[in-house]
mmCIF file of C-alpha atoms and ligand atoms in Angstrom:
data_model
loop_
_atom_site.group_PDB
_atom_site.id
_atom_site.type_symbol
_atom_site.label_atom_id
_atom_site.label_comp_id
_atom_site.label_asym_id
_atom_site.label_seq_id
_atom_site.Cartn_x
_atom_site.Cartn_y
_atom_site.Cartn_z
ATOM 1 C CA MET A 59 -41.457 -0.136 -12.874
ATOM 2 C CA ALA A 60 -39.372 -3.133 -11.309
ATOM 3 C CA HIS A 61 -39.446 -3.255 -7.578
ATOM 4 C CA ALA A 62 -36.035 -1.672 -6.581
ATOM 5 C CA THR A 63 -33.902 -1.392 -3.393
ATOM 6 C CA LEU A 64 -31.039 1.351 -2.796
ATOM 7 C CA SER A 65 -29.021 -1.356 -0.566
ATOM 8 C CA HIS A 66 -25.755 0.640 -0.381
ATOM 9 C CA ALA A 67 -25.123 4.271 -0.684
ATOM 10 C CA GLN A 68 -22.371 6.683 0.182
ATOM 11 C CA TYR A 69 -20.343 9.728 -1.405
ATOM 12 C CA GLY A 70 -17.835 12.019 -0.610
ATOM 13 C CA LYS A 71 -15.009 13.780 -1.930
ATOM 14 C CA ASP A 72 -11.990 12.164 -3.729
ATOM 15 C CA ASN A 73 -8.513 13.398 -4.580
ATOM 16 C CA VAL A 74 -8.367 16.213 -2.173
ATOM 17 C CA ARG A 75 -4.814 17.216 -2.396
ATOM 18 C CA VAL A 76 -3.603 19.142 0.767
ATOM 19 C CA TYR A 77 0.075 20.536 1.762
ATOM 20 C CA LYS A 78 0.599 21.767 5.205
ATOM 21 C CA VAL A 79 3.889 23.489 6.431
ATOM 22 C CA HIS A 80 5.143 23.279 9.749
ATOM 23 C CA ARG A 81 7.613 26.069 11.033
ATOM 24 C CA HIS A 82 9.858 25.116 13.994
ATOM 25 C CA PRO A 83 11.154 27.674 16.156
ATOM 26 C CA ASP A 84 14.419 26.930 15.412
ATOM 27 C CA LYS A 85 13.301 28.215 11.375
ATOM 28 C CA THR A 86 13.807 24.702 10.167
ATOM 29 C CA GLN A 87 10.737 23.181 8.240
ATOM 30 C CA SER A 88 8.714 20.368 8.244
ATOM 31 C CA VAL A 89 6.275 19.843 5.345
ATOM 32 C CA THR A 90 3.342 17.154 4.608
ATOM 33 C CA GLU A 91 1.684 16.601 1.440
ATOM 34 C CA MET A 92 -1.181 13.884 1.111
ATOM 35 C CA THR A 93 -4.069 13.236 -1.139
ATOM 36 C CA VAL A 94 -7.530 12.690 0.905
ATOM 37 C CA CYS A 95 -10.912 11.145 0.483
ATOM 38 C CA THR A 96 -13.970 11.397 2.520
ATOM 39 C CA MET A 97 -16.775 9.196 2.333
ATOM 40 C CA LEU A 98 -19.955 9.693 4.559
ATOM 41 C CA GLU A 99 -23.007 7.058 4.821
ATOM 42 C CA GLY A 100 -26.115 7.350 6.994
ATOM 43 C CA ASP A 101 -29.823 8.752 6.228
ATOM 44 C CA ILE A 102 -29.175 9.815 3.188
ATOM 45 C CA ALA A 103 -31.194 7.147 0.758
ATOM 46 C CA ALA A 104 -33.730 9.973 -0.008
ATOM 47 C CA SER A 105 -31.282 11.673 -2.026
ATOM 48 C CA TRP A 106 -31.108 9.078 -4.419
ATOM 49 C CA THR A 107 -34.541 7.852 -4.434
ATOM 50 C CA LYS A 108 -36.815 10.827 -3.914
ATOM 51 C CA ALA A 109 -34.642 13.579 -5.403
ATOM 52 C CA ASP A 110 -34.760 15.140 -1.547
ATOM 53 C CA ASN A 111 -30.937 16.593 -0.818
ATOM 54 C CA ALA A 112 -31.909 17.715 2.799
ATOM 55 C CA ASN A 113 -29.488 15.310 4.605
ATOM 56 C CA ILE A 114 -26.744 15.657 1.981
ATOM 57 C CA VAL A 115 -23.961 17.448 3.287
ATOM 58 C CA ALA A 116 -22.503 18.750 -0.551
ATOM 59 C CA THR A 117 -18.808 16.866 -1.225
ATOM 60 C CA ASP A 118 -17.647 20.631 -1.413
ATOM 61 C CA THR A 119 -18.540 21.400 2.206
ATOM 62 C CA GLN A 120 -16.588 17.720 3.118
ATOM 63 C CA LYS A 121 -13.580 18.971 1.263
ATOM 64 C CA GLN A 122 -13.954 22.527 2.876
ATOM 65 C CA THR A 123 -13.589 20.604 6.048
ATOM 66 C CA VAL A 124 -10.563 18.939 5.314
ATOM 67 C CA TYR A 125 -8.743 22.039 4.559
ATOM 68 C CA VAL A 126 -10.100 23.613 8.103
ATOM 69 C CA MET A 127 -9.330 20.299 10.317
ATOM 70 C CA ALA A 128 -5.976 20.347 8.267
ATOM 71 C CA LYS A 129 -5.546 23.909 9.683
ATOM 72 C CA GLN A 130 -6.958 23.135 13.284
ATOM 73 C CA HIS A 131 -5.260 19.687 14.140
ATOM 74 C CA PRO A 132 -1.681 18.124 13.309
ATOM 75 C CA VAL A 133 -1.864 16.053 10.377
ATOM 76 C CA ASN A 134 0.730 13.976 11.612
ATOM 77 C CA PRO A 135 0.727 10.811 12.151
ATOM 78 C CA PRO A 136 -1.821 10.359 9.295
ATOM 79 C CA GLU A 137 -3.795 7.864 11.400
ATOM 80 C CA LEU A 138 -4.613 10.640 13.873
ATOM 81 C CA PHE A 139 -5.295 12.911 11.331
ATOM 82 C CA GLY A 140 -7.588 10.460 9.582
ATOM 83 C CA ALA A 141 -9.637 9.614 13.192
ATOM 84 C CA ILE A 142 -9.768 13.711 13.875
ATOM 85 C CA LEU A 143 -11.620 13.869 10.289
ATOM 86 C CA ALA A 144 -13.893 10.887 10.585
ATOM 87 C CA GLN A 145 -14.961 11.706 13.875
ATOM 88 C CA HIS A 146 -15.716 15.204 13.102
ATOM 89 C CA TYR A 147 -18.127 14.347 10.679
ATOM 90 C CA ILE A 148 -20.476 11.904 12.819
ATOM 91 C CA ASP A 149 -20.049 14.208 15.520
ATOM 92 C CA THR A 150 -21.479 17.297 13.559
ATOM 93 C CA TYR A 151 -24.011 15.801 11.116
ATOM 94 C CA ASP A 152 -26.379 13.205 13.827
ATOM 95 C CA TRP A 153 -27.682 11.388 10.558
ATOM 96 C CA MET A 154 -24.417 10.121 9.347
ATOM 97 C CA THR A 155 -23.585 6.875 10.568
ATOM 98 C CA LYS A 156 -20.204 6.250 9.239
ATOM 99 C CA ALA A 157 -17.678 8.574 8.042
ATOM 100 C CA HIS A 158 -14.685 7.061 6.072
ATOM 101 C CA VAL A 159 -11.140 8.826 5.382
ATOM 102 C CA TRP A 160 -8.621 7.577 3.256
ATOM 103 C CA ILE A 161 -5.288 9.331 3.021
ATOM 104 C CA THR A 162 -2.403 8.584 0.710
ATOM 105 C CA VAL A 163 0.878 10.610 2.073
ATOM 106 C CA HIS A 164 3.559 11.264 -0.496
ATOM 107 C CA ARG A 165 6.648 11.112 0.183
ATOM 108 C CA TRP A 166 8.715 14.598 0.805
ATOM 109 C CA THR A 167 12.160 13.580 2.469
ATOM 110 C CA ARG A 168 14.660 16.100 3.661
ATOM 111 C CA LEU A 169 17.533 17.182 1.041
ATOM 112 C CA GLU A 170 21.288 16.564 2.324
ATOM 113 C CA VAL A 171 23.181 19.568 1.485
ATOM 114 C CA ASP A 172 26.763 19.933 1.900
ATOM 115 C CA GLY A 173 26.329 16.698 4.116
ATOM 116 C CA LYS A 174 23.899 18.136 6.453
ATOM 117 C CA PRO A 175 20.087 18.048 6.308
ATOM 118 C CA HIS A 176 18.619 21.553 4.713
ATOM 119 C CA PRO A 177 16.217 23.208 6.848
ATOM 120 C CA HIS A 178 13.555 23.573 3.976
ATOM 121 C CA SER A 179 14.083 21.534 0.942
ATOM 122 C CA PHE A 180 12.662 18.265 0.226
ATOM 123 C CA LEU A 181 13.268 15.757 -2.625
ATOM 124 C CA ARG A 182 10.611 13.127 -3.568
ATOM 125 C CA ASP A 183 12.389 9.724 -3.326
ATOM 126 C CA GLY A 184 10.327 7.338 -5.273
ATOM 127 C CA GLU A 185 6.564 6.781 -5.541
ATOM 128 C CA GLU A 186 6.241 4.722 -2.599
ATOM 129 C CA LYS A 187 2.959 6.137 -0.346
ATOM 130 C CA ARG A 188 1.818 5.870 3.239
ATOM 131 C CA VAL A 189 -1.763 5.125 3.384
ATOM 132 C CA VAL A 190 -4.362 5.280 6.352
ATOM 133 C CA GLU A 191 -8.140 4.134 6.260
ATOM 134 C CA CYS A 192 -10.168 5.387 8.920
ATOM 135 C CA THR A 193 -13.779 5.033 9.799
ATOM 136 C CA ALA A 194 -15.659 6.164 12.517
ATOM 137 C CA GLU A 195 -19.058 4.386 13.272
ATOM 138 C CA ARG A 196 -21.340 5.819 15.639
ATOM 139 C CA GLY A 197 -21.728 3.216 18.431
ATOM 140 C CA THR A 198 -18.597 1.264 17.427
ATOM 141 C CA GLY A 199 -15.651 3.371 17.690
ATOM 142 C CA ILE A 200 -12.820 3.783 15.317
ATOM 143 C CA SER A 201 -11.032 1.231 13.084
ATOM 144 C CA ILE A 202 -7.901 2.288 11.589
ATOM 145 C CA ARG A 203 -6.134 0.542 8.650
ATOM 146 C CA SER A 204 -2.440 1.706 7.909
ATOM 147 C CA GLY A 205 -0.487 0.567 5.060
ATOM 148 C CA ILE A 206 2.395 0.723 2.350
ATOM 149 C CA MET A 207 1.875 1.588 -1.585
ATOM 150 C CA GLY A 208 4.180 1.309 -4.277
ATOM 151 C CA LEU A 209 7.331 -0.098 -2.645
ATOM 152 C CA LEU A 210 9.041 -1.160 -5.513
ATOM 153 C CA VAL A 211 12.422 -3.812 -4.625
ATOM 154 C CA LEU A 212 14.122 -6.061 -6.767
ATOM 155 C CA LYS A 213 16.615 -8.905 -5.445
ATOM 156 C CA SER A 214 19.252 -10.257 -8.234
ATOM 157 C CA THR A 215 19.519 -13.541 -6.324
ATOM 158 C CA GLY A 216 18.432 -15.211 -3.110
ATOM 159 C CA SER A 217 14.979 -16.332 -4.514
ATOM 160 C CA GLN A 218 14.192 -20.025 -5.657
ATOM 161 C CA PHE A 219 10.686 -21.429 -6.867
ATOM 162 C CA TRP A 220 10.328 -25.202 -7.142
ATOM 163 C CA GLY A 221 8.580 -28.417 -5.632
ATOM 164 C CA TYR A 222 5.122 -26.913 -6.944
ATOM 165 C CA HIS A 223 2.451 -29.139 -8.610
ATOM 166 C CA LYS A 224 3.087 -30.136 -12.211
ATOM 167 C CA ASP A 225 0.829 -31.566 -14.689
ATOM 168 C CA GLU A 226 0.068 -31.486 -18.455
ATOM 169 C CA TYR A 227 0.117 -27.584 -18.512
ATOM 170 C CA THR A 228 2.980 -27.236 -16.963
ATOM 171 C CA ARG A 229 5.834 -25.473 -18.882
ATOM 172 C CA LEU A 230 8.064 -23.475 -15.933
ATOM 173 C CA PRO A 231 11.338 -25.081 -15.183
ATOM 174 C CA GLU A 232 12.089 -25.116 -11.492
ATOM 175 C CA THR A 233 14.709 -22.832 -10.189
ATOM 176 C CA ARG A 234 16.915 -22.109 -7.405
ATOM 177 C CA ASP A 235 18.313 -18.923 -8.156
ATOM 178 C CA ARG A 236 15.992 -16.229 -10.005
ATOM 179 C CA ILE A 237 15.382 -12.761 -10.111
ATOM 180 C CA LEU A 238 12.788 -11.349 -7.512
ATOM 181 C CA SER A 239 11.076 -7.999 -7.857
ATOM 182 C CA THR A 240 7.851 -6.812 -5.978
ATOM 183 C CA GLU A 241 5.990 -3.611 -5.818
ATOM 184 C CA VAL A 242 4.812 -4.026 -2.140
ATOM 185 C CA GLU A 243 1.252 -3.296 -0.719
ATOM 186 C CA ALA A 244 1.089 -3.985 2.595
ATOM 187 C CA GLY A 245 -1.751 -3.224 5.600
ATOM 188 C CA TRP A 246 -1.996 -3.780 9.165
ATOM 189 C CA ASN A 247 -5.398 -3.478 11.078
ATOM 190 C CA TRP A 248 -5.402 -1.715 14.296
ATOM 191 C CA ARG A 249 -7.656 -3.193 16.766
ATOM 192 C CA THR A 250 -11.034 -0.885 16.912
ATOM 193 C CA PHE A 251 -10.198 2.263 18.837
ATOM 194 C CA LYS A 252 -13.487 3.161 21.409
ATOM 195 C CA GLU A 253 -13.255 6.503 20.643
ATOM 196 C CA LEU A 254 -11.038 9.596 19.351
ATOM 197 C CA ALA A 255 -9.132 10.094 23.024
ATOM 198 C CA GLU A 256 -8.050 6.576 22.844
ATOM 199 C CA VAL A 257 -6.517 7.082 18.982
ATOM 200 C CA GLU A 258 -4.386 10.276 20.518
ATOM 201 C CA LYS A 259 -3.385 8.447 23.315
ATOM 202 C CA GLU A 260 -1.793 5.868 21.310
ATOM 203 C CA GLN A 261 -0.577 8.456 18.686
ATOM 204 C CA THR A 262 3.391 7.547 19.101
ATOM 205 C CA ALA A 263 2.212 3.900 17.806
ATOM 206 C CA PHE A 264 1.540 4.596 14.159
ATOM 207 C CA ASP A 265 5.173 5.992 13.047
ATOM 208 C CA GLN A 266 6.592 3.309 14.921
ATOM 209 C CA ALA A 267 4.855 0.643 13.504
ATOM 210 C CA TRP A 268 5.018 2.080 10.035
ATOM 211 C CA LYS A 269 8.657 2.176 10.785
ATOM 212 C CA ASP A 270 8.703 -1.275 11.840
ATOM 213 C CA ALA A 271 6.639 -2.583 9.077
ATOM 214 C CA ARG A 272 8.420 -1.130 6.314
ATOM 215 C CA THR A 273 12.256 -2.328 7.783
ATOM 216 C CA ILE A 274 10.683 -5.962 8.641
ATOM 217 C CA THR A 275 9.219 -5.632 4.535
ATOM 218 C CA LEU A 276 12.835 -4.386 3.377
ATOM 219 C CA GLU A 277 15.023 -6.684 5.518
ATOM 220 C CA THR A 278 13.409 -9.760 5.063
ATOM 221 C CA PHE A 279 12.849 -9.523 1.315
ATOM 222 C CA ALA A 280 16.702 -8.946 1.448
ATOM 223 C CA LYS A 281 17.553 -11.278 4.173
ATOM 224 C CA GLU A 282 15.846 -14.530 3.281
ATOM 225 C CA ASP A 283 16.718 -17.075 0.624
ATOM 226 C CA SER A 284 13.084 -17.065 -0.263
ATOM 227 C CA PRO A 285 11.305 -20.280 -1.257
ATOM 228 C CA SER A 286 8.195 -18.572 -2.750
ATOM 229 C CA VAL A 287 6.422 -15.087 -2.528
ATOM 230 C CA GLN A 288 3.876 -16.966 -0.264
ATOM 231 C CA ASN A 289 6.341 -17.937 2.100
ATOM 232 C CA THR A 290 8.051 -14.584 1.976
ATOM 233 C CA MET A 291 5.158 -12.612 2.820
ATOM 234 C CA TYR A 292 4.015 -14.844 5.265
ATOM 235 C CA LEU A 293 7.358 -14.324 7.401
ATOM 236 C CA MET A 294 6.803 -10.495 6.999
ATOM 237 C CA SER A 295 3.472 -10.784 8.469
ATOM 238 C CA GLU A 296 4.109 -12.891 11.078
ATOM 239 C CA GLN A 297 7.045 -10.422 12.386
ATOM 240 C CA ILE A 298 4.848 -7.466 12.335
ATOM 241 C CA LEU A 299 2.343 -9.131 14.149
ATOM 242 C CA GLU A 300 4.892 -9.930 16.712
ATOM 243 C CA LYS A 301 6.547 -6.338 16.984
ATOM 244 C CA VAL A 302 2.702 -4.094 16.935
ATOM 245 C CA PRO A 303 0.731 -5.688 19.668
ATOM 246 C CA MET A 304 -2.128 -3.465 19.226
ATOM 247 C CA VAL A 305 -2.373 -4.617 15.214
ATOM 248 C CA ASP A 306 -4.908 -7.763 14.981
ATOM 249 C CA SER A 307 -3.915 -8.581 11.357
ATOM 250 C CA VAL A 308 -1.664 -8.223 8.173
ATOM 251 C CA GLU A 309 -2.228 -8.139 4.754
ATOM 252 C CA TYR A 310 0.110 -8.192 1.886
ATOM 253 C CA LYS A 311 -0.440 -8.326 -2.071
ATOM 254 C CA LEU A 312 2.245 -8.670 -4.020
ATOM 255 C CA PRO A 313 2.790 -8.763 -7.652
ATOM 256 C CA ASN A 314 5.769 -11.057 -8.809
ATOM 257 C CA LYS A 315 7.139 -8.876 -11.677
ATOM 258 C CA HIS A 316 9.221 -11.620 -13.773
ATOM 259 C CA TYR A 317 12.262 -11.151 -15.630
ATOM 260 C CA PHE A 318 12.580 -13.307 -18.398
ATOM 261 C CA GLU A 319 15.319 -15.291 -19.383
ATOM 262 C CA ILE A 320 13.668 -16.803 -22.632
ATOM 263 C CA GLY A 321 16.001 -19.450 -23.057
ATOM 264 C CA LYS A 322 15.452 -21.140 -20.216
ATOM 265 C CA LEU A 323 11.999 -21.225 -20.679
ATOM 266 C CA GLY A 324 11.298 -24.256 -23.034
ATOM 267 C CA LEU A 325 9.154 -22.596 -25.483
ATOM 268 C CA PRO A 326 7.317 -24.656 -28.089
ATOM 269 C CA TYR A 327 8.292 -24.644 -31.642
ATOM 270 C CA ASN A 328 6.550 -22.047 -33.412
ATOM 271 C CA PRO A 329 7.389 -20.097 -36.559
ATOM 272 C CA LEU A 330 6.546 -17.002 -35.028
ATOM 273 C CA LEU A 331 8.452 -17.427 -31.768
ATOM 274 C CA VAL A 332 11.561 -18.383 -34.148
ATOM 275 C CA LEU A 333 11.249 -14.295 -34.831
ATOM 276 C CA LEU A 334 10.705 -13.694 -31.178
ATOM 277 C CA LEU A 335 13.718 -15.360 -30.131
ATOM 278 C CA THR A 336 15.861 -13.278 -32.617
ATOM 279 C CA SER A 337 14.760 -10.486 -30.269
ATOM 280 C CA SER A 338 15.012 -12.399 -26.894
ATOM 281 C CA THR A 339 17.673 -12.353 -24.330
ATOM 282 C CA ASP A 340 19.024 -15.703 -25.942
ATOM 283 C CA LEU A 341 21.511 -14.210 -27.779
ATOM 284 C CA SER A 342 23.298 -17.223 -29.625
ATOM 285 C CA TRP A 343 22.128 -15.788 -32.820
ATOM 286 C CA PHE A 344 24.923 -13.191 -32.636
ATOM 287 C CA LYS A 345 28.355 -14.887 -33.259
ATOM 288 C CA GLY A 346 27.063 -17.739 -30.600
ATOM 289 C CA LEU A 347 27.120 -15.278 -27.601
ATOM 290 C CA LYS A 348 26.260 -17.349 -24.451
ATOM 291 C CA ASN A 349 23.277 -15.738 -22.360
ATOM 292 C CA THR A 350 21.486 -18.445 -20.591
ATOM 293 C CA GLY A 351 21.768 -20.797 -17.341
ATOM 294 C CA GLU A 352 25.021 -19.915 -15.830
ATOM 295 C CA ASP A 353 25.831 -17.392 -18.419
ATOM 296 C CA ALA A 354 22.366 -15.483 -18.096
ATOM 297 C CA GLU A 355 23.189 -11.169 -17.619
ATOM 298 C CA VAL A 356 20.869 -9.780 -19.702
ATOM 299 C CA TYR A 357 17.408 -10.531 -19.013
ATOM 300 C CA ALA A 358 14.133 -8.815 -20.327
ATOM 301 C CA PRO A 359 11.806 -7.231 -17.540
ATOM 302 C CA GLN A 360 7.992 -8.418 -18.308
ATOM 303 C CA SER A 361 5.310 -5.539 -18.130
ATOM 304 C CA ASP A 362 2.774 -8.427 -18.300
ATOM 305 C CA PRO A 363 1.288 -10.602 -16.861
ATOM 306 C CA ASN A 364 2.711 -11.105 -13.295
ATOM 307 C CA GLY A 365 2.273 -13.418 -10.837
ATOM 308 C CA LEU A 366 0.101 -11.866 -7.831
ATOM 309 C CA ILE A 367 -0.207 -13.295 -4.774
ATOM 310 C CA GLN A 368 -2.005 -11.914 -1.342
ATOM 311 C CA CYS A 369 -2.576 -13.171 2.166
ATOM 312 C CA THR A 370 -4.194 -11.729 5.068
ATOM 313 C CA VAL A 371 -2.662 -13.197 8.541
ATOM 314 C CA THR A 372 -4.748 -12.760 11.901
ATOM 315 C CA ARG A 373 -3.699 -12.852 15.179
ATOM 316 C CA GLN A 374 -4.767 -15.982 17.242
ATOM 317 C CA GLY A 375 -7.483 -15.174 19.197
ATOM 318 C CA SER A 376 -8.704 -12.182 17.267
ATOM 319 C CA ALA A 377 -11.857 -12.284 15.245
ATOM 320 C CA PRO A 378 -10.940 -12.596 11.429
ATOM 321 C CA LYS A 379 -12.095 -9.181 9.569
ATOM 322 C CA LEU A 380 -15.029 -10.369 7.300
HETATM 323 N N1 AZA B 30 5.128 -18.353 -6.438
HETATM 324 C C1 AZA B 30 6.112 -17.773 -6.559
HETATM 325 O O1 AZA B 30 6.865 -17.222 -5.831
HETATM 326 N N2 AZA B 30 6.440 -17.799 -7.798
HETATM 327 C C2 AZA B 30 6.146 -18.211 -8.996
HETATM 328 C C3 AZA B 30 4.723 -18.832 -8.599
HETATM 329 C C4 AZA B 30 4.215 -18.891 -7.139
HETATM 330 O O2 AZA B 30 3.018 -18.961 -6.867
HETATM 331 N N3 AZA B 30 4.194 -19.454 -9.827
HETATM 332 N N4 AZA B 30 5.241 -19.016 -10.464
HETATM 333 N N5 AZA B 30 6.312 -18.601 -10.192
#
């Protein structure tokens, strides 16, 4: 038998779906739906190496705890609920050193009926998610990362890409006017909270930061005549750091979802491509229709491949996260 060491282990329950209703005194109701993942770390190696489960808090127990905590505590803002849950696990099980809680919040936006907000009906207006990751670590405190995922945006002009390195492999033409579309994944890392009481004290900051980050993302995307995805995401990150003093770093991950005007690509001659071009957006084959350059109106959205641009922007003076 080879010498082996268990170098890392964690376990928990994933995809715990929870819905909570809040009934207000004025008879209106609010709802929250989320998917939770919990993971524990600590003195648990014996389960892997010696088949000894004595220190294993069953994943079912972790799941039941999610429901009980959701009943006994507010589930909003999700950062607070995640911190309550993570702290609960390390307070309750003294051999656990770290508890991770990931929360994905699904959209239920209040319906407008007859021009008024409806008291108890909601709409799933898009697949955008608000996400939170909380880790409670014994002796260190609570670290929180908040974010947005799946926010799909497109602008039909106001985006350029030129001045990039060119060599024998380059075929992409420069452009001063292109379509830009991406599915935003953004995250912001809060400075470490010493204890749960501190998270509770600062709880109004979480919703405000989410609103600010979302507005900054959407408005910068719309307003800037973007020279590149790289520059646009950097401008977004800078503004979030400026707006939210308790955030130490901001991350963006943006796919560049291409919309091709095939006539512009300068594809090499290839008989197969001739076939492809007859089904492309170069429509000259049909009675000389013009659909390239200034005349381009019909484009081919590409599923893949896509560019993928990422960055982390850290507040000066705070340690970069490793
Ligand atoms: N950044 C962009 O914004 N667009 C691109 C890139 C890039 O790095 N590469 N091709 N197109």
